[in-house]
Coordinates of C-alpha atoms in Angstrom, one line a residue:
M1158 CA -44.7 16.6 60.5
G1159 CA -43.9 13.0 59.5
P1160 CA -41.0 13.9 57.2
Y1161 CA -39.5 16.3 59.7
L1162 CA -39.5 13.6 62.4
V1163 CA -37.8 11.1 60.2
L1164 CA -35.2 13.7 59.1
A1165 CA -34.6 14.7 62.7
T1166 CA -34.1 11.0 63.7
L1167 CA -31.7 10.5 60.8
L1168 CA -29.7 13.5 61.9
A1169 CA -29.6 12.3 65.5
L1170 CA -28.4 8.9 64.3
V1171 CA -25.6 10.4 62.3
A1172 CA -24.6 12.8 65.2
A1173 CA -24.5 9.8 67.6
V1174 CA -22.2 7.8 65.4
V1175 CA -19.8 10.8 64.9
L1176 CA -19.8 11.5 68.7
A1177 CA -19.4 7.8 69.6
W1178 CA -16.5 7.0 67.2
P1179 CA -13.7 8.9 69.0
L1180 CA -14.8 7.1 72.2
R1181 CA -14.5 3.6 70.9
G1182 CA -11.4 3.2 73.1
S1183 CA -13.6 3.2 76.2
R1184 CA -15.6 -0.1 75.6
A1185 CA -18.3 0.7 78.3
L1186 CA -19.0 4.2 77.0
F1187 CA -18.9 3.3 73.4
A1188 CA -21.1 0.2 73.9
G1189 CA -23.7 2.3 75.7
L1190 CA -23.7 4.8 72.8
V1191 CA -24.1 1.9 70.4
V1192 CA -27.1 0.7 72.3
A1193 CA -28.5 4.3 72.0
I1194 CA -28.0 4.3 68.3
S1195 CA -29.6 1.0 67.9
V1196 CA -32.7 2.3 69.7
M1197 CA -32.6 5.3 67.3
A1198 CA -32.5 3.0 64.3
L1199 CA -35.4 0.9 65.6
S1200 CA -37.4 4.0 66.3
L1201 CA -36.7 5.2 62.9
Y1202 CA -38.0 2.0 61.3
Q1203 CA -41.1 2.2 63.4
L1204 CA -41.7 5.8 62.1
V1205 CA -41.3 4.9 58.4
G1206 CA -41.9 1.1 58.3
T1207 CA -45.5 0.9 59.6
P1208 CA -48.6 3.0 59.1
A1209 CA -49.0 3.6 62.8
G1210 CA -45.7 5.3 62.7
L1211 CA -47.0 8.2 60.6
D1212 CA -48.7 9.5 63.8
P1213 CA -46.0 9.4 66.5
A1214 CA -48.5 10.6 69.1
Q1215 CA -50.2 7.0 68.9
R1216 CA -47.1 5.3 70.4
R1217 CA -44.5 6.0 73.1
A1218 CA -40.9 6.2 71.7
P1219 CA -38.8 3.2 73.2
E1220 CA -36.2 4.2 75.8
T1221 CA -34.1 1.1 75.6
L1222 CA -33.0 -1.5 73.1
E1223 CA -35.1 -4.1 74.8
E1224 CA -38.3 -1.8 74.5
A1225 CA -37.5 -1.2 70.9
I1226 CA -37.1 -4.9 70.1
T1227 CA -40.4 -5.5 71.8
Q1228 CA -42.3 -2.9 69.8
L1229 CA -40.7 -4.2 66.6
Q1230 CA -41.8 -7.7 67.4
T1231 CA -45.4 -6.5 67.9
D1232 CA -45.3 -4.7 64.6
L1233 CA -44.1 -7.9 62.9
E1234 CA -46.7 -10.0 64.5
R1235 CA -49.3 -7.6 62.9
D1236 CA -47.5 -7.4 59.6
P1237 CA -45.0 -10.3 59.2
R1238 CA -44.2 -9.4 55.6
Q1239 CA -41.8 -6.6 56.4
V1240 CA -38.4 -7.7 55.2
E1241 CA -36.4 -4.9 56.6
G1242 CA -38.2 -5.3 59.9
W1243 CA -37.0 -8.9 60.3
R1244 CA -33.5 -7.9 59.1
L1245 CA -33.3 -5.1 61.7
L1246 CA -34.7 -7.2 64.3
G1247 CA -32.0 -9.9 63.6
R1248 CA -29.4 -7.3 64.1
A1249 CA -30.7 -5.9 67.2
L1250 CA -31.1 -9.3 68.7
Q1251 CA -27.4 -10.1 67.8
Q1252 CA -26.3 -7.1 69.8
Q1253 CA -28.0 -8.7 72.8
E1254 CA -26.3 -12.0 72.1
R1255 CA -29.6 -13.7 71.4
M1256 CA -28.1 -15.6 68.5
V1257 CA -30.7 -18.3 68.0
E1258 CA -33.6 -15.7 67.9
A1259 CA -31.5 -13.5 65.6
R1260 CA -31.0 -16.5 63.1
D1261 CA -34.7 -17.1 63.2
A1262 CA -35.4 -13.5 62.3
F1263 CA -32.9 -13.4 59.5
A1264 CA -34.4 -16.6 58.2
R1265 CA -37.8 -14.9 58.0
A1266 CA -36.2 -12.0 56.1
A1267 CA -34.4 -14.3 53.7
R1268 CA -37.5 -16.2 52.8
L1269 CA -39.3 -13.0 52.0
D1270 CA -36.6 -11.7 49.7
P1271 CA -34.5 -14.5 48.1
E1272 CA -33.0 -12.0 45.6
D1273 CA -31.3 -9.8 48.1
L1274 CA -27.8 -11.4 48.1
G1275 CA -26.6 -9.2 50.9
L1276 CA -29.4 -10.5 53.1
Q1277 CA -28.8 -14.1 52.1
T1278 CA -25.1 -13.6 53.2
E1279 CA -26.3 -12.1 56.5
Y1280 CA -28.6 -15.1 57.0
A1281 CA -25.8 -17.6 56.4
E1282 CA -23.7 -15.7 58.8
S1283 CA -26.3 -15.9 61.5
R1284 CA -26.5 -19.6 61.3
S1285 CA -22.8 -19.6 62.2
R1286 CA -23.2 -17.2 65.0
A1287 CA -26.1 -19.2 66.5
D1288 CA -23.8 -22.3 66.6
A1289 CA -22.0 -23.0 69.8
Q1290 CA -18.8 -23.8 67.8
R1291 CA -19.4 -20.9 65.3
R1292 CA -19.6 -23.5 62.5
F1293 CA -21.4 -22.9 59.1
D1294 CA -23.9 -25.8 58.8
D1295 CA -24.9 -27.4 55.4
E1296 CA -27.7 -24.9 54.9
A1297 CA -25.4 -22.0 55.4
V1298 CA -23.0 -23.4 52.9
E1299 CA -25.7 -24.1 50.4
V1300 CA -26.8 -20.3 50.7
L1301 CA -23.3 -19.0 50.3
E1302 CA -22.6 -21.1 47.3
H1303 CA -26.0 -20.0 45.7
V1304 CA -25.0 -16.4 46.4
L1305 CA -21.6 -16.6 44.8
G1306 CA -23.0 -18.6 41.9
L1307 CA -25.3 -15.6 41.2
D1308 CA -22.6 -13.0 41.9
P1309 CA -19.0 -13.9 42.4
T1310 CA -18.2 -10.4 43.4
Q1311 CA -20.0 -10.8 46.8
Q1312 CA -17.0 -10.4 49.0
R1313 CA -18.5 -11.2 52.4
A1314 CA -20.1 -14.4 51.0
R1315 CA -16.6 -15.4 49.5
L1316 CA -15.0 -14.8 52.9
F1317 CA -17.6 -16.8 54.8
L1318 CA -17.7 -19.7 52.3
G1319 CA -14.0 -20.1 52.5
I1320 CA -14.1 -20.2 56.3
A1321 CA -17.0 -22.8 55.9
Y1322 CA -14.9 -25.0 53.5
R1323 CA -11.9 -24.7 55.9
Q1324 CA -14.0 -25.8 58.9
A1325 CA -15.2 -28.9 56.8
G1326 CA -11.6 -29.8 55.8
R1327 CA -12.2 -28.8 52.2
N1328 CA -8.9 -27.0 52.2
A1329 CA -8.2 -26.7 48.5
E1330 CA -11.7 -25.3 48.0
A1331 CA -11.2 -22.8 50.8
A1332 CA -7.9 -21.6 49.3
S1333 CA -9.4 -21.2 45.9
T1334 CA -12.5 -19.4 47.2
W1335 CA -10.4 -16.9 49.2
E1336 CA -7.7 -16.3 46.5
P1337 CA -9.9 -13.8 44.5
L1338 CA -10.1 -11.6 47.6
L1339 CA -6.5 -10.9 47.7
A1340 CA -6.5 -8.5 44.8
T1341 CA -9.2 -6.5 46.6
L1342 CA -7.4 -6.0 49.9
G1343 CA -4.3 -4.0 50.8
G1344 CA -1.8 -3.8 53.7
D1345 CA -2.2 -6.0 56.8
A1346 CA -5.7 -7.4 55.6
A1347 CA -4.1 -8.8 52.4
A1348 CA -1.1 -10.2 54.3
G1349 CA -3.4 -11.9 56.9
L1350 CA -5.7 -13.4 54.3
R1351 CA -2.7 -14.5 52.3
A1352 CA -1.5 -16.4 55.2
Q1353 CA -4.8 -18.1 55.7
V1354 CA -4.7 -19.1 52.0
D1355 CA -1.2 -20.6 52.3
D1356 CA -2.1 -22.5 55.4
A1357 CA -5.2 -23.9 53.5
R1358 CA -3.0 -24.8 50.5
A1359 CA -0.5 -26.5 52.7
S1360 CA -3.2 -28.5 54.4
A1361 CA -4.3 -29.5 50.9
G1362 CA -0.8 -30.6 49.9
L1363 CA -0.5 -27.6 47.5
D1364 CA 2.4 -25.2 47.1
P1365 CA 2.1 -21.7 48.6
L1366 CA 1.2 -18.8 46.4
P1367 CA 4.1 -16.9 44.7
S1368 CA 6.0 -14.7 47.2
M1369 CA 5.8 -11.0 47.2
A1370 CA 9.3 -10.8 46.0
Q1371 CA 8.3 -12.8 42.9
R1372 CA 5.2 -10.6 42.5
E1373 CA 7.4 -7.5 42.4
D1374 CA 10.1 -9.0 40.2
P1375 CA 10.7 -6.6 37.3
T1376 CA 11.8 -9.2 35.0
A1377 CA 8.3 -10.7 35.1
A1378 CA 6.8 -7.4 34.0
D1379 CA 8.0 -7.8 30.3
D1380 CA 5.4 -10.4 29.8
G1381 CA 2.5 -8.6 31.2
L1382 CA -0.1 -6.1 30.0
H1383 CA 1.1 -2.4 30.0
V1384 CA -1.7 -0.1 31.4
R1385 CA -1.8 3.7 31.8
V1386 CA -4.6 5.2 33.8
A1387 CA -5.3 8.9 34.1
L1388 CA -8.1 11.4 35.0
D1389 CA -9.8 13.3 32.3
P1390 CA -8.3 16.8 32.5
E1391 CA -11.8 18.6 32.3
F1392 CA -13.2 16.2 34.9
A1393 CA -10.3 16.7 37.2
A1394 CA -10.6 20.5 37.1
R1395 CA -14.2 20.5 38.2
V1396 CA -14.4 17.6 40.6
R1397 CA -12.5 17.2 43.8
L1398 CA -11.7 13.6 44.6
D1399 CA -10.5 12.1 47.8
P1400 CA -6.9 11.4 47.3
A1401 CA -7.2 8.2 49.5
A1402 CA -10.0 6.8 47.4
V1403 CA -9.2 3.4 46.1
V1404 CA -8.6 2.8 42.4
F1405 CA -8.8 -0.7 41.0
V1406 CA -7.1 -1.6 37.7
I1407 CA -8.7 -4.9 36.4
A1408 CA -8.3 -7.2 33.6
R1409 CA -11.0 -9.8 33.2
S1410 CA -12.4 -12.3 30.6
P1411 CA -15.1 -10.4 28.4
G1412 CA -18.5 -10.8 30.1
V1413 CA -17.1 -12.3 33.3
P1414 CA -17.1 -10.1 36.5
M1415 CA -14.3 -11.8 38.4
P1416 CA -10.8 -10.3 37.5
V1417 CA -8.0 -12.5 36.1
A1418 CA -5.5 -9.7 37.1
A1419 CA -6.0 -6.7 39.4
Q1420 CA -4.0 -4.0 41.2
R1421 CA -5.2 -1.7 44.0
H1422 CA -4.0 2.0 44.0
T1423 CA -5.3 5.3 45.1
V1424 CA -6.3 8.6 43.5
A1425 CA -3.2 10.1 44.8
D1426 CA -1.2 7.7 42.7
L1427 CA -2.8 8.9 39.4
P1428 CA -1.7 9.0 36.7
L1429 CA -0.7 5.4 36.8
D1430 CA 1.8 3.5 34.5
I1431 CA 1.8 -0.1 35.6
V1432 CA 2.1 -3.7 34.3
L1433 CA -0.6 -6.4 35.0
G1434 CA 0.9 -9.8 35.0
D1435 CA 0.3 -13.4 36.3
A1436 CA 1.5 -12.2 39.7
D1437 CA -1.5 -10.0 39.8
S1438 CA -3.9 -12.9 39.2
P1439 CA -6.2 -13.6 42.2
M1440 CA -6.6 -17.2 41.0
P1441 CA -3.3 -18.8 40.1
T1442 CA -5.1 -21.6 38.4
Q1443 CA -6.3 -18.9 35.8
P1444 CA -3.4 -16.6 35.0
L1445 CA -3.6 -13.6 32.7
S1446 CA -1.2 -15.1 30.3
A1447 CA -3.6 -18.1 29.7
L1448 CA -6.3 -16.0 28.0
P1449 CA -6.4 -15.0 24.3
E1450 CA -8.3 -11.8 25.0
V1451 CA -9.2 -9.6 28.1
E1452 CA -11.3 -6.6 29.0
V1453 CA -9.3 -3.8 30.9
L1454 CA -10.8 -1.1 33.0
A1455 CA -10.1 1.2 35.9
R1456 CA -12.6 2.0 38.6
I1457 CA -12.6 4.5 41.5
S1458 CA -14.5 2.8 44.3
S1459 CA -16.8 5.0 46.5
S1460 CA -16.7 2.4 49.2
G1461 CA -13.2 1.0 48.9
S1462 CA -14.8 -2.4 48.1
A1463 CA -13.9 -4.4 45.0
T1464 CA -17.7 -5.1 44.6
P1465 CA -19.0 -2.4 42.0
Q1466 CA -21.4 0.1 43.4
E1467 CA -23.6 2.7 41.6
A1468 CA -21.5 5.6 42.8
D1469 CA -18.3 4.1 41.5
L1470 CA -16.5 6.0 38.6
S1471 CA -15.4 3.6 35.9
S1472 CA -13.4 4.1 32.7
A1473 CA -14.6 2.8 29.4
P1474 CA -13.6 -0.9 29.2
V1475 CA -11.0 -1.7 26.4
R1476 CA -10.8 -5.2 24.8
V1477 CA -7.3 -6.3 24.2
R1478 CA -5.9 -9.3 22.4
L1479 CA -3.0 -11.1 24.2
P1480 CA -0.1 -10.9 24.1
A1481 CA -0.2 -7.1 23.6
T1482 CA 2.7 -4.9 22.7
D1483 CA 1.0 -1.4 23.1
A1484 CA 0.0 0.1 26.3
V1485 CA -3.7 0.3 27.1
E1486 CA -4.9 3.8 27.8
L1487 CA -7.7 4.2 30.3
V1488 CA -9.4 7.6 31.2
L1489 CA -11.5 8.1 34.3
G1490 CA -14.2 10.8 34.1
A1491 CA -14.2 11.2 30.3
A1492 CA -17.7 12.1 28.8
P1493 CA -19.2 9.2 26.9
R1494 CA -18.6 9.4 23.0
D1495 CA -21.5 9.9 20.7
R1496 CA -22.1 6.9 18.4

């Protein structure tokens, strides 16, 4: 009976999201549905997160978000070492605008699982949201710096740390922290962040980043790295991919996760025949042309995020000595070669 109830709750949660999304234009109606979804999520946690939840007859299901929060708080008093319980409580309290209590809940979760970098980032953000001026304090900055020190691909941590530096007047550091994000964004998001980067650079007395016209200058392509990306024919014949799925083409220093040059495309654009150059560098202080050797790969992102996920599809990385005269051939979906 327990697994059936868990599955039913999950299906109800998914259905509620699907039904609520088209109504997001009506704020009152959408907000009501979001609260209902939150109650479902908290109820689900109580089913699978505590021993008492294995027998639903022993407890009444909460009917409101407030009741769900109260029940979860009671569970956490009985067993305070539930990381996901504290995390879920923090999120629910934020929905009620109880930001100080939410911060404290995230703090408990973060102390219990210091290796969960996403959780640490959420904790740092909660400290900002609990501040009347929405400022990141010293502890939040320390947490975000620690997260990026362990994993430079944590995008939310990078975004928040740039904001924190900007708030503190550390404008050059804010700009350099944000710049790697530019290669992972597209459209209006990239343009908006680029404007913030240029503002921070101007405040620091630095020149703006190269213009898009300079980035697209075909005369600059001759000095870049020629890359071709294609799908393996057998793979393409048996697997249907979303044409809108994001494809990242990346050059990086061997053994370093952050790219020194990157371009964002879609599956519909494949096969690709592109040139990676200094204009594609997310960090102008470390251009592609300054490196003696790079590792080149392509990746279809399952989430649209530049942060690698387990479900992503990546080509085999290819090491290239620079400058290179021949094109780098990357194949997505090819079966691994026997060694």
